[in-house]
XYZ file of C-alpha atoms in Angstrom:
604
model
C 54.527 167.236 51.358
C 52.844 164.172 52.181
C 56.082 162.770 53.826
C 56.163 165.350 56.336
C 51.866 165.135 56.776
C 52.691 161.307 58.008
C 55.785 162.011 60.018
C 54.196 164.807 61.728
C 51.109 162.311 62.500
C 53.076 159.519 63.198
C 54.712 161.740 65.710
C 51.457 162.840 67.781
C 50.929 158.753 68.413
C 54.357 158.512 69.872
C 53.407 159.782 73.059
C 49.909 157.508 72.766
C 51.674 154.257 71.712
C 54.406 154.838 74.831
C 51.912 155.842 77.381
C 49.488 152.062 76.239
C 53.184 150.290 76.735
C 53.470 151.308 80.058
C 50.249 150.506 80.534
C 50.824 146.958 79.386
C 54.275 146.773 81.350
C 52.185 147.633 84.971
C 49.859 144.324 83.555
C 52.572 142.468 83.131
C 54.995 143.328 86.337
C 57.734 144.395 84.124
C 59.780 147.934 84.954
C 61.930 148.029 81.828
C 61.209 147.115 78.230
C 63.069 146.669 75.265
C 62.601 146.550 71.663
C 64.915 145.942 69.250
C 64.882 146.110 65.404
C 64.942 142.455 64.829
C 62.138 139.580 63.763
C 61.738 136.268 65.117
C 64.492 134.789 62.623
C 66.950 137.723 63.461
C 67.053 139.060 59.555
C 68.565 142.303 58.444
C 65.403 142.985 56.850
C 62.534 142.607 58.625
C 59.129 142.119 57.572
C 56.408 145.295 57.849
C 55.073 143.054 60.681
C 58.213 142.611 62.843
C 58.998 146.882 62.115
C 57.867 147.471 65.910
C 60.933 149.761 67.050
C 59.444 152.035 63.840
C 56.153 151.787 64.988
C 56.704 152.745 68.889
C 59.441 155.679 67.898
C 59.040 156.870 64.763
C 62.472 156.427 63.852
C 62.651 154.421 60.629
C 66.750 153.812 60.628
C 67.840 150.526 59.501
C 69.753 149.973 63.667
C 68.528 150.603 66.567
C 66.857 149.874 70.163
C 64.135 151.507 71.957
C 64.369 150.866 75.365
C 61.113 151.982 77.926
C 60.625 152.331 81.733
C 58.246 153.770 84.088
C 59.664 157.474 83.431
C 62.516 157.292 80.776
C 62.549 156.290 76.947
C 65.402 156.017 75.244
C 66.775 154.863 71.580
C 70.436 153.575 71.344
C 71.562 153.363 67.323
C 74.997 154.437 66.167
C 76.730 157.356 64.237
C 75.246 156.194 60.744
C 71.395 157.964 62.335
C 72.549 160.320 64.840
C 71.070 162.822 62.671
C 68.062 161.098 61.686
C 67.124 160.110 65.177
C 67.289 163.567 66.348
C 65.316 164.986 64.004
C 62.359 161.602 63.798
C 62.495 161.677 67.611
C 61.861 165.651 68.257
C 58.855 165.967 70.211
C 58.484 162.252 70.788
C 59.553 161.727 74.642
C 62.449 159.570 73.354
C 65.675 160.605 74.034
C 68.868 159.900 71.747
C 71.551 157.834 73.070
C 74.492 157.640 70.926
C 76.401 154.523 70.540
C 80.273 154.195 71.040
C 80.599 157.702 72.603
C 82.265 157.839 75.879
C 79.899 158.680 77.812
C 76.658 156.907 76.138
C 75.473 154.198 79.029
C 75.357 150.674 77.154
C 71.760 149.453 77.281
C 72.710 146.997 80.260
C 74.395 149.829 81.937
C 71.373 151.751 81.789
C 68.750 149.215 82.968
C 71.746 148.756 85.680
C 71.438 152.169 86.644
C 67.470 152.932 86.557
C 65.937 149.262 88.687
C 66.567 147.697 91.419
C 66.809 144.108 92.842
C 63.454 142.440 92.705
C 62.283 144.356 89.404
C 62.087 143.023 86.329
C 63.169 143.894 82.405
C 60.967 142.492 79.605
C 60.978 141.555 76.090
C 59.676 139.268 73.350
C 62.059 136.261 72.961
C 61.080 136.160 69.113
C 62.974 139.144 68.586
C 65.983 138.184 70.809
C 68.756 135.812 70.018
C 69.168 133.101 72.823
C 73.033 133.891 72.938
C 71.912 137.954 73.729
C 69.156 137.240 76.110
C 71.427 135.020 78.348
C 73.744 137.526 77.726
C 71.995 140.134 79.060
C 70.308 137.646 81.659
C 73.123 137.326 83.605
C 74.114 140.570 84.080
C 70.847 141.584 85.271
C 70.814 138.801 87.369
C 73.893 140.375 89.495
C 71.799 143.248 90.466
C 68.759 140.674 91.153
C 67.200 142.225 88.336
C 64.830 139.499 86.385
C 64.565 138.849 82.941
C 60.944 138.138 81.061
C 61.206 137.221 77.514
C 57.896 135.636 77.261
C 56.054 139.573 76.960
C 54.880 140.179 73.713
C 53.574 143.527 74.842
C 53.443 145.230 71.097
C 50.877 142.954 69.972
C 48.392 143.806 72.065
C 48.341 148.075 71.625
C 49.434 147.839 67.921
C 46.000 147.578 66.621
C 46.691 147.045 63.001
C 49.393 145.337 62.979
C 50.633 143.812 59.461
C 50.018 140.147 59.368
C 52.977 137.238 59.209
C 53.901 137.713 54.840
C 51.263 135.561 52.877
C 53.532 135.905 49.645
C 53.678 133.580 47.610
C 56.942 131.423 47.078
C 58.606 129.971 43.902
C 61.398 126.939 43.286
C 65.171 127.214 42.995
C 64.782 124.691 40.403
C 67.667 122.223 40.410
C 69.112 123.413 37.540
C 70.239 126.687 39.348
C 70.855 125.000 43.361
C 72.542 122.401 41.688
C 71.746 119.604 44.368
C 68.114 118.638 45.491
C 66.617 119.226 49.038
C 67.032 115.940 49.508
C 70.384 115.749 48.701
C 70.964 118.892 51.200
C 68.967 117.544 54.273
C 71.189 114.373 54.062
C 74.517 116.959 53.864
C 72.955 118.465 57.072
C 71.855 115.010 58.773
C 75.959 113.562 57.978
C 77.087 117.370 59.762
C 74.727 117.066 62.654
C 76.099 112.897 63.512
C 79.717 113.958 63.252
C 78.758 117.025 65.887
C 77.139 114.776 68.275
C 73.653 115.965 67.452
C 70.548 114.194 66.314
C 68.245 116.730 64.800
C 68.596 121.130 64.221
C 66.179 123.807 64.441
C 66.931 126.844 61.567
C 65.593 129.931 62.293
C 67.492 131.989 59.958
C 65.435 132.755 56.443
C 68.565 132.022 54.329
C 69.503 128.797 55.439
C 66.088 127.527 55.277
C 65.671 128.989 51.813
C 68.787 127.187 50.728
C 68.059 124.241 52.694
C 65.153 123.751 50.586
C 65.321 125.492 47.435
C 62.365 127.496 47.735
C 62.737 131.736 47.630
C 60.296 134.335 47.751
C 59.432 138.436 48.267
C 58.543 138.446 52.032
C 61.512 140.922 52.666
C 62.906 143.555 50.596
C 66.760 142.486 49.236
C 66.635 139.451 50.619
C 64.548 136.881 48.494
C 63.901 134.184 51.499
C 60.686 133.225 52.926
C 59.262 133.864 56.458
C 59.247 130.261 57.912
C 60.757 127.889 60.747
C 62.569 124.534 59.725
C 63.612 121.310 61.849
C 65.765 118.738 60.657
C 66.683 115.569 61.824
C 66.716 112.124 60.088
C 63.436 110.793 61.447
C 61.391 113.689 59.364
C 62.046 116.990 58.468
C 59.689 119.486 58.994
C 58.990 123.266 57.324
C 55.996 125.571 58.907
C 55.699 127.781 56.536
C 52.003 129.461 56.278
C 50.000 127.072 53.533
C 49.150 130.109 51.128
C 52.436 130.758 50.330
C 52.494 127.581 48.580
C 51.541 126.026 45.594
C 49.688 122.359 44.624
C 52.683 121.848 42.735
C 55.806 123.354 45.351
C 53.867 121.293 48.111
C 53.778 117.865 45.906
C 57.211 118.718 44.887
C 58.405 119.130 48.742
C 56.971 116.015 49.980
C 58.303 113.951 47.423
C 61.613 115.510 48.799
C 61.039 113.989 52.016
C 60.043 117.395 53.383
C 57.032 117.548 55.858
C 55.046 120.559 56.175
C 53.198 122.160 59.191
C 51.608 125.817 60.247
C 54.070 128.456 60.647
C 53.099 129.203 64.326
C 53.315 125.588 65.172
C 57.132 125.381 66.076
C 57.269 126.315 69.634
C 54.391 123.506 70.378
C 56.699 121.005 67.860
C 59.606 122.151 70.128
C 57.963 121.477 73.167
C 57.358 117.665 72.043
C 60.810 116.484 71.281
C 61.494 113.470 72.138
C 63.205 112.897 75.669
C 67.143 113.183 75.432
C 67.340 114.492 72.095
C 70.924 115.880 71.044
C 69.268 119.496 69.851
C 71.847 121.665 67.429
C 71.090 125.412 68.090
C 73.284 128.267 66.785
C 72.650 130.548 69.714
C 73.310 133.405 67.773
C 70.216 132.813 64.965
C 67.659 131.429 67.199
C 65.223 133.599 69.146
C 65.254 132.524 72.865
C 61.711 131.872 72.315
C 62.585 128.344 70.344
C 65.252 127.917 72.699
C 63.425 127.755 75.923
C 60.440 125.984 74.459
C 63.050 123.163 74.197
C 62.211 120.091 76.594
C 64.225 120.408 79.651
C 65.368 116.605 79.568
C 67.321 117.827 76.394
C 70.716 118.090 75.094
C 71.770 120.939 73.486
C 74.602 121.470 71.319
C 76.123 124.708 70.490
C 77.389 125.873 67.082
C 77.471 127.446 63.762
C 74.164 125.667 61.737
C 75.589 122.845 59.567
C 73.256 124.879 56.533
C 75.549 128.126 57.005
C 78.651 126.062 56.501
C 77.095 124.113 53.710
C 75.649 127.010 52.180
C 78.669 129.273 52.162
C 80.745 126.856 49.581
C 78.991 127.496 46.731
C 78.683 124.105 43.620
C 79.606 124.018 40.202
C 76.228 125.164 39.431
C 76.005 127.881 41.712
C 79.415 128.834 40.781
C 78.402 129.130 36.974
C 75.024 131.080 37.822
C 77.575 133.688 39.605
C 79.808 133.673 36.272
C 76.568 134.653 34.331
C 74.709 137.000 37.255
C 77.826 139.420 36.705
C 77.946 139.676 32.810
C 74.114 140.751 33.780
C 75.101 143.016 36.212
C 78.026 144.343 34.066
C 76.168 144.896 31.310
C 73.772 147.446 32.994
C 76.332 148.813 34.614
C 78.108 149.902 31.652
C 75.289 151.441 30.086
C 74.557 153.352 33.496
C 77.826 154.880 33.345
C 77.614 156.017 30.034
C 73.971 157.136 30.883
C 75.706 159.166 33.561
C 78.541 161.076 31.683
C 76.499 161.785 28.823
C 73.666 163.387 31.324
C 76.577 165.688 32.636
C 78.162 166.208 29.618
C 74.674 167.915 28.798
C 74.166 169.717 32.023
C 71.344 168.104 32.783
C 70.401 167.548 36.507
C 71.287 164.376 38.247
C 70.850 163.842 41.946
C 71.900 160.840 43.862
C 68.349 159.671 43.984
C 67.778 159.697 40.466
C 71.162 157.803 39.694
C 70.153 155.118 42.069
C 66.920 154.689 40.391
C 68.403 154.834 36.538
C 70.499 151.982 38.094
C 67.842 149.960 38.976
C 66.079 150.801 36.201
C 68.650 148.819 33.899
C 69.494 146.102 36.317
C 65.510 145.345 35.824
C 65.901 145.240 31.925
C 68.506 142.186 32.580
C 67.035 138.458 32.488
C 66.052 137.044 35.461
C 66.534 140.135 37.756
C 64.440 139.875 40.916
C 65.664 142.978 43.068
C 68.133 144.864 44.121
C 70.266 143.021 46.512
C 70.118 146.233 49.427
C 69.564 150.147 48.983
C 71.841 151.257 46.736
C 74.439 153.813 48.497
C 74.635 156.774 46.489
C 76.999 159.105 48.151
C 78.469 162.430 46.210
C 81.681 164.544 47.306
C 81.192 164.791 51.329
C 78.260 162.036 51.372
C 80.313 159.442 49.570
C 82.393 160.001 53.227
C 79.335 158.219 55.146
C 79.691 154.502 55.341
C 76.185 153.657 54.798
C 74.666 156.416 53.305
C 71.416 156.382 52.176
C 70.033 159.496 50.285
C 66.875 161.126 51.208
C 64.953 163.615 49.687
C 66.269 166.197 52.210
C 69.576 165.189 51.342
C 69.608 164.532 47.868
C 72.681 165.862 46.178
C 73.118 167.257 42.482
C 75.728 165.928 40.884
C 78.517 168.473 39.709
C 80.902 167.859 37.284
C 83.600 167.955 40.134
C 84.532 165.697 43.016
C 83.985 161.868 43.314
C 81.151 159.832 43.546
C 80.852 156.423 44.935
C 77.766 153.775 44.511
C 77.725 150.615 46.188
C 74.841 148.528 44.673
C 73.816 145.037 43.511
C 71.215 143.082 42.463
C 69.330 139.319 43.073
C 69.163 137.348 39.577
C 67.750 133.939 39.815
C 71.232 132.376 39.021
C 73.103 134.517 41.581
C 73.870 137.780 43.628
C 76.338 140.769 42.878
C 77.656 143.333 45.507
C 79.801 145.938 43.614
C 81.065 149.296 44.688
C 83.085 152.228 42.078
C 84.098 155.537 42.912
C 84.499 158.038 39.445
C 85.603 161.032 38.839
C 83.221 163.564 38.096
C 85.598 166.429 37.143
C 89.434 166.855 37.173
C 90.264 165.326 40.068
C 93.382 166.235 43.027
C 96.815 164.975 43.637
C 95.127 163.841 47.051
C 92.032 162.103 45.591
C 94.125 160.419 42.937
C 96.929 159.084 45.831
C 93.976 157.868 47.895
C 92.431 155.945 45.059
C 95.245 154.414 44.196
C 95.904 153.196 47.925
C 92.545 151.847 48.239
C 93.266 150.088 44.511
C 96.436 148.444 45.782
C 94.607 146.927 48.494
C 92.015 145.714 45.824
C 94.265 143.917 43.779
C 96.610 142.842 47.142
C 94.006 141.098 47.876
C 92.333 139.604 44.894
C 96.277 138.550 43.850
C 96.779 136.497 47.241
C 98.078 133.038 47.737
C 97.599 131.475 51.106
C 97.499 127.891 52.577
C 94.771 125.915 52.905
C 93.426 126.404 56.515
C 93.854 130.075 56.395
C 90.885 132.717 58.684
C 90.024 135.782 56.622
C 91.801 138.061 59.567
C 95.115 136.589 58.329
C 95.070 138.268 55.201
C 92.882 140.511 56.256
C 95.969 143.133 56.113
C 96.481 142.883 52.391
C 93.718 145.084 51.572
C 94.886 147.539 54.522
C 98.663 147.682 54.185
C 99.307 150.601 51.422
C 96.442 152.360 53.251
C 98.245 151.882 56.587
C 101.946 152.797 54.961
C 100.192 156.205 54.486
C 98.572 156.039 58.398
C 94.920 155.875 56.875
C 92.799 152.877 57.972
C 88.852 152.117 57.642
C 86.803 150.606 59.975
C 84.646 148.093 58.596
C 85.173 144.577 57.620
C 87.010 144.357 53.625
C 85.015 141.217 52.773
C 81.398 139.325 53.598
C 80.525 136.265 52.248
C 77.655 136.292 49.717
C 74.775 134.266 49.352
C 73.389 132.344 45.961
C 70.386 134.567 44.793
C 70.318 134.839 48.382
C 70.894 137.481 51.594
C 74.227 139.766 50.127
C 75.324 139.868 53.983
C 76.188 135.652 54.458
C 78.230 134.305 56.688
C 79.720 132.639 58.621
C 83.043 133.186 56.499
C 84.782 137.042 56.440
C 87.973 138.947 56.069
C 88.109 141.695 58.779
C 90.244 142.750 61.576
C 88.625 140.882 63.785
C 89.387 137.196 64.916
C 86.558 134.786 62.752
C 87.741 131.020 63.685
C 85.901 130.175 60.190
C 88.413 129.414 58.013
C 88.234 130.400 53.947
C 87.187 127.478 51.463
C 87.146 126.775 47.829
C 83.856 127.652 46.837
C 83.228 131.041 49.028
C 82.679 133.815 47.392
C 83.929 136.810 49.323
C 83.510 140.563 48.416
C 86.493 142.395 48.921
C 86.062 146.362 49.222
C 89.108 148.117 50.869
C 87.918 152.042 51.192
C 89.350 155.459 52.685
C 86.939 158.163 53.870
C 87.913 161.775 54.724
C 85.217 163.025 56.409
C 83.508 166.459 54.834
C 85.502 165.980 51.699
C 84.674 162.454 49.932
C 85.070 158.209 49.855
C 86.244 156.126 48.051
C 85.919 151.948 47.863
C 86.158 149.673 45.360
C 84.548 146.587 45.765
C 84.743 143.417 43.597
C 83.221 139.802 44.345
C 85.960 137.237 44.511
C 85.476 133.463 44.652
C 87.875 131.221 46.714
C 89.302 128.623 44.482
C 92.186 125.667 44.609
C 95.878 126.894 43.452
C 97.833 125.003 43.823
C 100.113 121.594 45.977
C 103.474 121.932 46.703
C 105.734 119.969 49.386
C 104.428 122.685 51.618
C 100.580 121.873 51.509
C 97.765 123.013 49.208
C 97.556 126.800 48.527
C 94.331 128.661 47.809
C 93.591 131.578 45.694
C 91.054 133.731 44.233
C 89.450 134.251 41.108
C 87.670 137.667 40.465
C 84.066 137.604 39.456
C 82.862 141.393 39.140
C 82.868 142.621 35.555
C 82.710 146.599 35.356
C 85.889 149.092 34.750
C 87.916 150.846 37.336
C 88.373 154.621 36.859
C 92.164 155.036 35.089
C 91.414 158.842 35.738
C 92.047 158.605 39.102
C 94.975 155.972 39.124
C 98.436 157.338 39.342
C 100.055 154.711 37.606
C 104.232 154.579 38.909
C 102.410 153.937 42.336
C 101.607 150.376 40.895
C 104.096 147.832 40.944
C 104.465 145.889 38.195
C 102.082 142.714 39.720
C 99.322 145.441 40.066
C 99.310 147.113 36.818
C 99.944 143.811 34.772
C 96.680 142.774 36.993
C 94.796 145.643 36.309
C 95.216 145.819 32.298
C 94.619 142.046 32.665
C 91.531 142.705 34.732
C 90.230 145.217 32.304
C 90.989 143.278 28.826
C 88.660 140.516 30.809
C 85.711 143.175 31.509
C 85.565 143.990 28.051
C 85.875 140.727 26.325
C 83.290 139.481 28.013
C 80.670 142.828 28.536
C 81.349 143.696 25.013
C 79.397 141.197 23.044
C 75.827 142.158 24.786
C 76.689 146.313 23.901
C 75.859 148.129 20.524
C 78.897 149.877 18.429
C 78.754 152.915 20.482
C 78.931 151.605 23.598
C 81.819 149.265 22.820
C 83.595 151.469 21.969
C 83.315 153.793 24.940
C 83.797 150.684 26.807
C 87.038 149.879 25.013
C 87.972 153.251 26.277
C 87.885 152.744 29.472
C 89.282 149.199 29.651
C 92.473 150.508 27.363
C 95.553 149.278 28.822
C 97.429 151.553 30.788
């Protein structure tokens, strides 16, 4: 196939593309390089021009670092790609270097290991946070080991290299932000005075595309655009490239107050602040490149960006666009499903892949669809076991009409974002399955049911969604909730609900996913994910309680619920939940698929 034509090519240049690195490494006087999978703004998705790890390796994973010296290459990415590595990096020169085993060498550890005092590592600062580079910095430094971030050594040997993204961009009119850039730089501007700070660099594509209502299709999922923003009350500045933008957007901006300059202009802006200027930088979303081309003479103050905070509480408007993106979302969901059992009641073949793709398919007939919101995860029986699946055509499954299949998917609608994740039966299913999805249900509903005070960190009641799980000593190990941006990245922060301590606390307005799951490895998964928004309760004498209201609109597989392990909170939730789905998916189905609908939202 032509797949395997371009991997096998891609995999002769390996050895070419390593052996002109080292090259440039001797130029430069640097022993060690590293390149990791991230662009100058630190995205989950970057840009064809910022896919460098793919382009030196051939491995194409979503995670992972490539890491080169005189004699050794090496990619570190986790257990998701073990598989894929091995096979993309066969005959490359690379070796695998699995994360979190025992015996895997950190990156640090190895660099540690291989040079000596006086050498030195290198890497390009755009694709390194300023918070990882000192990081790593410092250790190095211990062994007199130096660090360069100013080499850039891919541009030089990757001769046709994609160019920064030239889309162009459109408007988040104010009718869907609900507030006006200008109203939102002087949000940031009253943030940045109480924090001691006089002006803010943003590096991160989702702030600045909330910052100043503009979105666009440099990056696949996430609708932002590839651009660099400064704030401060004397002016504030976007570099954005100037044919992204329209007469119109550009008259439109200015009148906001906004001025604009050349994308590749920041560092020398940077280098021309003002003497003494109180600079906000959130170490962990700006390269080090920004950070070190800040003047000396300045102060900098660390934080969380004043635009994540603001962005994460979403407005009345916002709120309402989320209300409608999910009857959207619903809608096409329903008519997937019964797209689905009506395919297998036939005996007609279904894989993962083409399930995914009927799922976008209908998602795209909805108004005001943009994209899917990440790669849908389509994972049957065993695969449905694998966090972050991702089918390929190698492993593309046929669906049986057995076992349990699980999709996680969403979509980007210009009036909001949807994250949701089911888990069906696809045949009669076990005693086991049906115990486990009922677990992972309570935890659901634990959750979405929860009262807490104001002032409460997602790890608090972060156990909710765990405890019937843990009752039955089965646990999961990702996070049960991320914060979710408006028509904006899916992954937002700087709000979640894990295990781990996050000293952000929750805040009417968030909107939270909240996807307890159970894996058994070999055999299948199971998660169920809904989109919950954090809202005011109620006061008492004891302080204002929060709550939350679920958005998500799609039905919950009865089949696989055994009922007297519901208390009665749970089930009265659930039949509450489901009368809710229907009354408001129903009016935007035909007769027929109402009433399959109302069959699967009956009250149990």
């Amino acid at each position: 196939s032509n797949v395997d034509i371009k991997q096998n090519a891609m995999k002769t240049n390996i050895p070419e593309r390593i052996a002109a690195l080292r090259e440039a490494m001797r130029q430069q006087k640097v022993d060690a390089y590293i390149i990791p999978s991230s662009d100058p703004h630190l995205s989950e998705y970057p840009a064809d021009r910022w896919k460098s790890r793919e382009w030196i390796s051939g491995f194409t994973g979503s995670a992972g670092t490539i890491v080169v010296t005189a004699d050794k290459a090496g990619l570190w990415t986790d257990s998701r790609y073990f598989l894929q590595a091995a096979s993309q990096l066969e005959g490359s020169g690379i070796e695998l270097y699995k994360l979190a085993l025992p015996e895997t060498p950190s990156i640090t550890e190895f660099l540690l290991h291989e040079l000596h005092a006086g050498q030195a590592v290198g890497l390009d600062g755009q694709t390194y946070s300023a918070a990882e580079a000192s990081a790593l910095a410092n250790k190095l430094s211990r062994k007199e080991i130096k660090l360069d971030t100013s080499a850039d050594l891919i541009e030089g040997i990757w001769k046709d290299r994609p160019a920064v993204p030239g889309n162009p961009i459109f408007e988040m009119p104010e009718a869907l932000s609900g507030a006006s850039v200008h109203e939102k730089l002087d949000l940031i501007n009253n943030q940045l005075r109480s924090e001691g700070a006089d002006c803010l660099i943003l590096a991160a594509l989702d702030e600045i595309a909330w910052t100043f209502n503009i979105r666009g299709t440099d990056v696949t999922y996430n609708p932002v655009v590839v651009s660099y923003a400064f704030v401060s009350e004397d002016e504030s500045v976007l570099f954005i490239k100037p044919e992204k933008l329209t007469a119109e957007i550009t008259e439109h901006l200015k009148k906001e107050g906004v001025t604009l300059a050349e994308y590749s202009m920041i560092q020398r802006y940077l280098s021309r602040l003002p003497e003494n200027s109180r600079v906000f930088v959130d170490m962990n979303k700006t390269n080090v490149s920004l950070y070190d081309a800040i003047p000396g003479n300045c102060t900098i103050v660390e934080g969380i960006s004043p635009a994540n905070h603001l962005k994460s509480i979403k407005n009345e408007t916002e709120i309402k666009g989320f209300q409608n993106a999910v009857v959207k979302d619903g809608v096409a969901l329903t008519k997937f499903y019964i797209w689905l059992e009506k395919q297998m009641a036939e005996g007609a073949q279904v894989t993962e892949i083409s399930a995914a793709e009927k799922l976008t398919a209908l998602r795209a007939e909805q108004p005001q669809y943009i994209m899917d919101s990440f790669g849908t995860i389509c994972g049957y029986a065993e695969h449905g076991a694998i966090v972050h699946y991702s089918a390929t055509p190698e492993t593309d499954a046929t669906l049986k009409p057995e076992g349990l299949l699980l999709i996680d998917s969403g979509a980007q609608y210009l009036d909001g974002t949807t994250d949701i994740t089911r888990t069906i039966a696809l045949g009669e299913p076990t005693e086991q399955m049906k115990k486990d999805f009922t677990r992972v249900l309570k935890g659901t509903i634990s959750l979405a049911k929860s009262k807490f005070p104001a002032g409460t960190r997602g790890s608090q009641i972060d156990i909710l969604a765990r405890k019937a799980l843990w009752d039955s000593g089965i646990n999961y190990l990702h996070g049960t909730g991320h914060g979710i941006g408006h028509c904006l990245n899916v992954h937002e922060g700087p709000q979640s609900i894990r295990m781990e301590e996050n000293p952000v606390t929750l805040k009417p307005g968030m909107v939270i996913s909240d996807e307890p799951a159970m894996y058994r490895t070999g055999e299948y998964g199971i998660r169920t994910e809904n989109m919950i928004l954090v809202r005011e309760d109620s006061e008492t004498e004891f302080g204002k309680f929060l709550g939350f209201d679920t958005l998500t609109l799609c039905f919950i597989d009865t089949s696989l619920i055994i009922i007297p392990m519901l208390s009665v909170r749970e089930h009265a939730w659930l039949n509450k939940y489901h009368q809710m789905v229907y009354d408001k998916i129903s009016p935007f189905l035909d007769e027929e698929e109402k009433a399959w609908l109302k069959e699967k939202t009956t009250e149990i």
